[in-house]
PDB file of C-alpha atoms in Angstrom:
ATOM      1  CA  UNK S   1     -47.390  29.912  19.472  1.00 37.00           C
ATOM      2  CA  UNK S   2     -46.349  31.437  22.152  1.00 43.00           C
ATOM      3  CA  UNK S   3     -42.630  30.879  22.801  1.00 54.00           C
ATOM      4  CA  UNK S   4     -40.345  32.030  26.092  1.00 67.00           C
ATOM      5  CA  UNK S   5     -38.219  35.246  24.783  1.00 84.00           C
ATOM      6  CA  UNK S   6     -35.729  33.465  26.825  1.00 86.00           C
ATOM      7  CA  UNK S   7     -33.872  29.831  27.071  1.00 88.00           C
ATOM      8  CA  UNK S   8     -32.082  28.809  30.022  1.00 89.00           C
ATOM      9  CA  UNK S   9     -28.775  27.802  28.793  1.00 91.00           C
ATOM     10  CA  UNK S  10     -27.508  27.435  32.308  1.00 92.00           C
ATOM     11  CA  UNK S  11     -27.284  26.867  36.045  1.00 94.00           C
ATOM     12  CA  UNK S  12     -24.921  28.176  39.050  1.00 96.00           C
ATOM     13  CA  UNK S  13     -24.260  24.908  40.961  1.00 95.00           C
ATOM     14  CA  UNK S  14     -21.976  26.565  43.499  1.00 96.00           C
ATOM     15  CA  UNK S  15     -18.816  27.825  44.884  1.00 97.00           C
ATOM     16  CA  UNK S  16     -15.328  27.035  43.605  1.00 97.00           C
ATOM     17  CA  UNK S  17     -12.369  28.083  45.888  1.00 95.00           C
ATOM     18  CA  UNK S  18     -12.645  31.092  47.903  1.00 96.00           C
ATOM     19  CA  UNK S  19     -11.511  33.911  45.325  1.00 96.00           C
ATOM     20  CA  UNK S  20     -15.529  34.129  43.619  1.00 96.00           C
ATOM     21  CA  UNK S  21     -14.920  31.794  41.318  1.00 98.00           C
ATOM     22  CA  UNK S  22     -18.508  29.708  40.801  1.00 98.00           C
ATOM     23  CA  UNK S  23     -19.215  26.156  39.106  1.00 97.00           C
ATOM     24  CA  UNK S  24     -21.938  26.025  36.528  1.00 96.00           C
ATOM     25  CA  UNK S  25     -23.598  23.530  34.507  1.00 92.00           C
ATOM     26  CA  UNK S  26     -24.902  24.163  31.214  1.00 92.00           C
ATOM     27  CA  UNK S  27     -27.521  22.994  29.366  1.00 86.00           C
ATOM     28  CA  UNK S  28     -26.448  23.850  26.049  1.00 85.00           C
ATOM     29  CA  UNK S  29     -25.357  21.309  23.166  1.00 80.00           C
ATOM     30  CA  UNK S  30     -22.459  21.287  23.429  1.00 87.00           C
ATOM     31  CA  UNK S  31     -20.592  22.710  26.643  1.00 90.00           C
ATOM     32  CA  UNK S  32     -18.985  25.447  25.369  1.00 91.00           C
ATOM     33  CA  UNK S  33     -21.017  27.463  23.442  1.00 92.00           C
ATOM     34  CA  UNK S  34     -22.358  28.970  27.492  1.00 91.00           C
ATOM     35  CA  UNK S  35     -21.316  32.263  26.258  1.00 92.00           C
ATOM     36  CA  UNK S  36     -21.478  31.631  22.715  1.00 92.00           C
ATOM     37  CA  UNK S  37     -24.515  33.239  22.616  1.00 90.00           C
ATOM     38  CA  UNK S  38     -23.685  36.456  24.185  1.00 86.00           C
ATOM     39  CA  UNK S  39     -24.687  37.893  27.923  1.00 87.00           C
ATOM     40  CA  UNK S  40     -26.333  36.196  30.534  1.00 95.00           C
ATOM     41  CA  UNK S  41     -29.076  36.869  33.003  1.00 94.00           C
ATOM     42  CA  UNK S  42     -31.176  35.805  35.447  1.00 92.00           C
ATOM     43  CA  UNK S  43     -34.710  35.387  33.956  1.00 87.00           C
ATOM     44  CA  UNK S  44     -36.648  37.592  34.748  1.00 88.00           C
ATOM     45  CA  UNK S  45     -33.027  39.887  33.049  1.00 89.00           C
ATOM     46  CA  UNK S  46     -33.326  42.058  36.210  1.00 92.00           C
ATOM     47  CA  UNK S  47     -29.418  40.434  36.604  1.00 94.00           C
ATOM     48  CA  UNK S  48     -26.873  40.432  33.597  1.00 95.00           C
ATOM     49  CA  UNK S  49     -23.738  38.408  34.158  1.00 95.00           C
ATOM     50  CA  UNK S  50     -20.547  38.865  32.360  1.00 94.00           C
ATOM     51  CA  UNK S  51     -18.819  34.886  32.051  1.00 96.00           C
ATOM     52  CA  UNK S  52     -14.974  33.978  31.653  1.00 96.00           C
ATOM     53  CA  UNK S  53     -14.919  30.058  31.097  1.00 96.00           C
ATOM     54  CA  UNK S  54     -11.869  28.963  32.876  1.00 97.00           C
ATOM     55  CA  UNK S  55     -12.003  25.366  33.246  1.00 97.00           C
ATOM     56  CA  UNK S  56     -14.207  22.060  32.631  1.00 95.00           C
ATOM     57  CA  UNK S  57     -14.436  19.611  35.402  1.00 91.00           C
ATOM     58  CA  UNK S  58     -17.019  16.980  36.118  1.00 88.00           C
ATOM     59  CA  UNK S  59     -19.270  17.999  33.478  1.00 88.00           C
ATOM     60  CA  UNK S  60     -19.382  21.710  34.868  1.00 94.00           C
ATOM     61  CA  UNK S  61     -17.672  24.762  33.841  1.00 96.00           C
ATOM     62  CA  UNK S  62     -15.466  26.884  36.756  1.00 98.00           C
ATOM     63  CA  UNK S  63     -16.346  30.068  35.576  1.00 97.00           C
ATOM     64  CA  UNK S  64     -15.256  33.929  36.717  1.00 97.00           C
ATOM     65  CA  UNK S  65     -18.496  36.158  36.905  1.00 97.00           C
ATOM     66  CA  UNK S  66     -17.463  39.671  36.829  1.00 96.00           C
ATOM     67  CA  UNK S  67     -17.956  41.678  40.083  1.00 96.00           C
ATOM     68  CA  UNK S  68     -17.940  38.649  42.039  1.00 97.00           C
ATOM     69  CA  UNK S  69     -14.933  38.474  44.599  1.00 96.00           C
ATOM     70  CA  UNK S  70     -15.713  36.008  47.286  1.00 97.00           C
ATOM     71  CA  UNK S  71     -17.252  32.778  47.767  1.00 97.00           C
ATOM     72  CA  UNK S  72     -20.003  34.461  49.924  1.00 97.00           C
ATOM     73  CA  UNK S  73     -20.843  36.656  46.769  1.00 97.00           C
ATOM     74  CA  UNK S  74     -20.825  32.521  44.722  1.00 98.00           C
ATOM     75  CA  UNK S  75     -22.086  30.848  46.637  1.00 97.00           C
ATOM     76  CA  UNK S  76     -24.897  33.462  46.746  1.00 97.00           C
ATOM     77  CA  UNK S  77     -25.564  32.763  43.091  1.00 97.00           C
ATOM     78  CA  UNK S  78     -25.547  29.014  43.674  1.00 96.00           C
ATOM     79  CA  UNK S  79     -29.006  27.773  41.876  1.00 94.00           C
ATOM     80  CA  UNK S  80     -29.446  30.852  39.937  1.00 95.00           C
ATOM     81  CA  UNK S  81     -30.297  29.648  36.212  1.00 92.00           C
ATOM     82  CA  UNK S  82     -28.951  31.709  33.244  1.00 95.00           C
ATOM     83  CA  UNK S  83     -30.943  32.733  30.348  1.00 93.00           C
ATOM     84  CA  UNK S  84     -29.982  34.303  27.116  1.00 93.00           C
ATOM     85  CA  UNK S  85     -31.923  35.545  24.456  1.00 90.00           C
ATOM     86  CA  UNK S  86     -33.947  33.163  22.116  1.00 87.00           C
ATOM     87  CA  UNK S  87     -32.684  35.650  18.938  1.00 88.00           C
ATOM     88  CA  UNK S  88     -29.388  34.559  20.222  1.00 89.00           C
ATOM     89  CA  UNK S  89     -30.029  31.085  19.892  1.00 88.00           C
ATOM     90  CA  UNK S  90     -29.954  28.914  16.013  1.00 86.00           C
ATOM     91  CA  UNK S  91     -32.582  27.915  14.648  1.00 84.00           C
ATOM     92  CA  UNK S  92     -33.246  24.355  15.425  1.00 83.00           C
ATOM     93  CA  UNK S  93     -33.464  21.495  13.262  1.00 83.00           C
ATOM     94  CA  UNK S  94     -35.909  19.607  12.234  1.00 82.00           C
ATOM     95  CA  UNK S  95     -36.100  16.882  15.717  1.00 80.00           C
ATOM     96  CA  UNK S  96     -34.372  19.119  17.760  1.00 81.00           C
ATOM     97  CA  UNK S  97     -36.128  21.176  20.610  1.00 84.00           C
ATOM     98  CA  UNK S  98     -35.305  23.432  22.894  1.00 83.00           C
ATOM     99  CA  UNK S  99     -36.282  22.577  26.339  1.00 84.00           C
ATOM    100  CA  UNK S 100     -38.559  25.834  27.308  1.00 83.00           C
ATOM    101  CA  UNK S 101     -40.070  24.958  24.144  1.00 88.00           C
ATOM    102  CA  UNK S 102     -41.105  21.581  25.681  1.00 91.00           C
ATOM    103  CA  UNK S 103     -42.239  22.314  29.310  1.00 89.00           C
ATOM    104  CA  UNK S 104     -45.887  23.262  28.721  1.00 91.00           C
ATOM    105  CA  UNK S 105     -46.861  21.454  26.262  1.00 95.00           C
ATOM    106  CA  UNK S 106     -50.138  19.232  26.249  1.00 96.00           C
ATOM    107  CA  UNK S 107     -48.931  15.622  26.743  1.00 96.00           C
ATOM    108  CA  UNK S 108     -51.860  13.400  24.493  1.00 96.00           C
ATOM    109  CA  UNK S 109     -52.217   9.668  23.867  1.00 94.00           C
ATOM    110  CA  UNK S 110     -52.398   7.999  20.778  1.00 91.00           C
ATOM    111  CA  UNK S 111     -56.130   8.043  20.855  1.00 93.00           C
ATOM    112  CA  UNK S 112     -56.186  11.465  20.994  1.00 92.00           C
ATOM    113  CA  UNK S 113     -57.138  11.817  25.141  1.00 92.00           C
ATOM    114  CA  UNK S 114     -55.482  14.650  27.496  1.00 93.00           C
ATOM    115  CA  UNK S 115     -52.125  12.351  29.518  1.00 92.00           C
ATOM    116  CA  UNK S 116     -50.801  15.222  31.198  1.00 93.00           C
ATOM    117  CA  UNK S 117     -48.451  18.193  31.102  1.00 94.00           C
ATOM    118  CA  UNK S 118     -44.829  18.335  30.529  1.00 94.00           C
ATOM    119  CA  UNK S 119     -43.154  19.651  33.561  1.00 91.00           C
ATOM    120  CA  UNK S 120     -39.520  19.301  32.709  1.00 88.00           C
ATOM    121  CA  UNK S 121     -37.035  18.135  30.677  1.00 88.00           C
ATOM    122  CA  UNK S 122     -34.380  16.133  32.376  1.00 84.00           C
ATOM    123  CA  UNK S 123     -30.933  14.228  31.463  1.00 78.00           C
ATOM    124  CA  UNK S 124     -30.031  11.838  34.709  1.00 76.00           C
ATOM    125  CA  UNK S 125     -27.265  10.477  31.743  1.00 74.00           C
ATOM    126  CA  UNK S 126     -28.595   7.405  30.358  1.00 80.00           C
ATOM    127  CA  UNK S 127     -31.092   9.631  27.694  1.00 84.00           C
ATOM    128  CA  UNK S 128     -33.287  12.862  28.481  1.00 89.00           C
ATOM    129  CA  UNK S 129     -36.572  12.288  30.442  1.00 92.00           C
ATOM    130  CA  UNK S 130     -39.771  14.180  29.987  1.00 94.00           C
ATOM    131  CA  UNK S 131     -41.258  14.461  32.946  1.00 93.00           C
ATOM    132  CA  UNK S 132     -45.057  14.523  32.974  1.00 94.00           C
ATOM    133  CA  UNK S 133     -47.767  16.175  35.196  1.00 91.00           C
ATOM    134  CA  UNK S 134     -50.424  13.520  35.119  1.00 88.00           C
ATOM    135  CA  UNK S 135     -54.064  15.100  33.962  1.00 79.00           C
ATOM    136  CA  UNK S 136     -56.231  16.605  37.065  1.00 69.00           C
ATOM    137  CA  UNK S 137     -52.496  16.684  39.112  1.00 61.00           C
ATOM    138  CA  UNK S 138     -51.803  20.251  40.912  1.00 59.00           C
ATOM    139  CA  UNK S 139     -48.652  21.544  40.771  1.00 61.00           C
ATOM    140  CA  UNK S 140     -47.387  19.381  43.414  1.00 61.00           C
ATOM    141  CA  UNK S 141     -49.401  16.321  42.163  1.00 64.00           C
ATOM    142  CA  UNK S 142     -48.283  13.117  40.703  1.00 85.00           C
ATOM    143  CA  UNK S 143     -46.214  12.741  37.691  1.00 88.00           C
ATOM    144  CA  UNK S 144     -44.488  10.375  35.385  1.00 92.00           C
ATOM    145  CA  UNK S 145     -41.094  10.489  34.291  1.00 93.00           C
ATOM    146  CA  UNK S 146     -41.176   9.371  30.286  1.00 93.00           C
ATOM    147  CA  UNK S 147     -38.509   8.620  28.001  1.00 94.00           C
ATOM    148  CA  UNK S 148     -37.180  11.461  25.663  1.00 94.00           C
ATOM    149  CA  UNK S 149     -37.346   8.630  22.944  1.00 93.00           C
ATOM    150  CA  UNK S 150     -38.983   8.270  18.762  1.00 94.00           C
ATOM    151  CA  UNK S 151     -40.905   5.331  20.628  1.00 94.00           C
ATOM    152  CA  UNK S 152     -42.095   6.922  23.962  1.00 95.00           C
ATOM    153  CA  UNK S 153     -42.822   9.698  22.382  1.00 96.00           C
ATOM    154  CA  UNK S 154     -43.438   9.765  18.537  1.00 96.00           C
ATOM    155  CA  UNK S 155     -45.004  13.248  18.059  1.00 96.00           C
ATOM    156  CA  UNK S 156     -43.656  16.462  18.659  1.00 95.00           C
ATOM    157  CA  UNK S 157     -45.680  18.855  17.448  1.00 94.00           C
ATOM    158  CA  UNK S 158     -44.460  22.523  18.598  1.00 91.00           C
ATOM    159  CA  UNK S 159     -46.770  24.684  16.005  1.00 90.00           C
ATOM    160  CA  UNK S 160     -49.655  22.366  18.098  1.00 94.00           C
ATOM    161  CA  UNK S 161     -48.209  23.396  21.324  1.00 94.00           C
ATOM    162  CA  UNK S 162     -48.659  19.086  21.920  1.00 96.00           C
ATOM    163  CA  UNK S 163     -46.607  15.686  22.328  1.00 97.00           C
ATOM    164  CA  UNK S 164     -47.726  11.854  21.602  1.00 97.00           C
ATOM    165  CA  UNK S 165     -46.589   9.650  23.783  1.00 96.00           C
ATOM    166  CA  UNK S 166     -47.460   6.494  23.628  1.00 94.00           C
ATOM    167  CA  UNK S 167     -45.760   4.877  27.494  1.00 89.00           C
ATOM    168  CA  UNK S 168     -43.316   1.839  27.590  1.00 85.00           C
ATOM    169  CA  UNK S 169     -45.814  -1.415  29.485  1.00 84.00           C
ATOM    170  CA  UNK S 170     -45.576  -1.082  32.663  1.00 78.00           C
ATOM    171  CA  UNK S 171     -45.083   2.552  33.026  1.00 75.00           C
ATOM    172  CA  UNK S 172     -48.395   3.731  33.958  1.00 69.00           C
ATOM    173  CA  UNK S 173     -49.171  -0.089  36.136  1.00 59.00           C
ATOM    174  CA  UNK S 174     -48.367  -0.657  39.264  1.00 53.00           C
ATOM    175  CA  UNK S 175     -45.929  -3.508  39.379  1.00 45.00           C
ATOM    176  CA  UNK S 176     -47.774  -6.863  40.005  1.00 45.00           C
ATOM    177  CA  UNK S 177     -46.977  -8.662  43.133  1.00 45.00           C
ATOM    178  CA  UNK S 178     -46.245 -12.348  42.937  1.00 48.00           C
ATOM    179  CA  UNK S 179     -48.007 -14.235  45.430  1.00 52.00           C
ATOM    180  CA  UNK S 180     -46.535 -14.993  48.964  1.00 54.00           C
ATOM    181  CA  UNK S 181     -45.313 -18.438  48.865  1.00 56.00           C
ATOM    182  CA  UNK S 182     -47.514 -20.455  51.701  1.00 56.00           C
ATOM    183  CA  UNK S 183     -50.550 -18.605  51.374  1.00 52.00           C
ATOM    184  CA  UNK S 184     -53.966 -19.401  49.454  1.00 54.00           C
ATOM    185  CA  UNK S 185     -55.166 -17.049  47.209  1.00 51.00           C
ATOM    186  CA  UNK S 186     -58.231 -18.052  47.323  1.00 51.00           C
TER     187      UNK S 186
END
């Protein structure tokens, strides 16, 4: 199994105020765990950041980053994804997964045919969704958003690097349009 040695725990969404504070959207199960696993770094590990959580506002932390003293420096960090070493994280329970472990898994239909590849995991507020790049679609090609529920994704096989999907009715078929009134269908 090829798992990344780093796991993304949050992302800097922008500056807060003029004194170098930043806003961070945590991706941890408990938001306060953002700093519980040790120092964070960028994906390459080239830049390590020491964080001090100050306050929680609008689903984000307001954070002091050591060495960042003004708004320009804070703004320069916008979009930076924050990673920790996988070894620092607790083991997952059964039916619990790190997003990093799901990305890249092959998505199959129940008959074993390849449907696509998991491109991302998102939570828009109504539950997690998997973005699945359709089989044969290039990097910017077509993808579908699949609810990450037991009904839609009955099998998650991390060791086998695959998931089995059962797309909800209507997800794959184009929407049928009712005939226009007064038009002859013949």
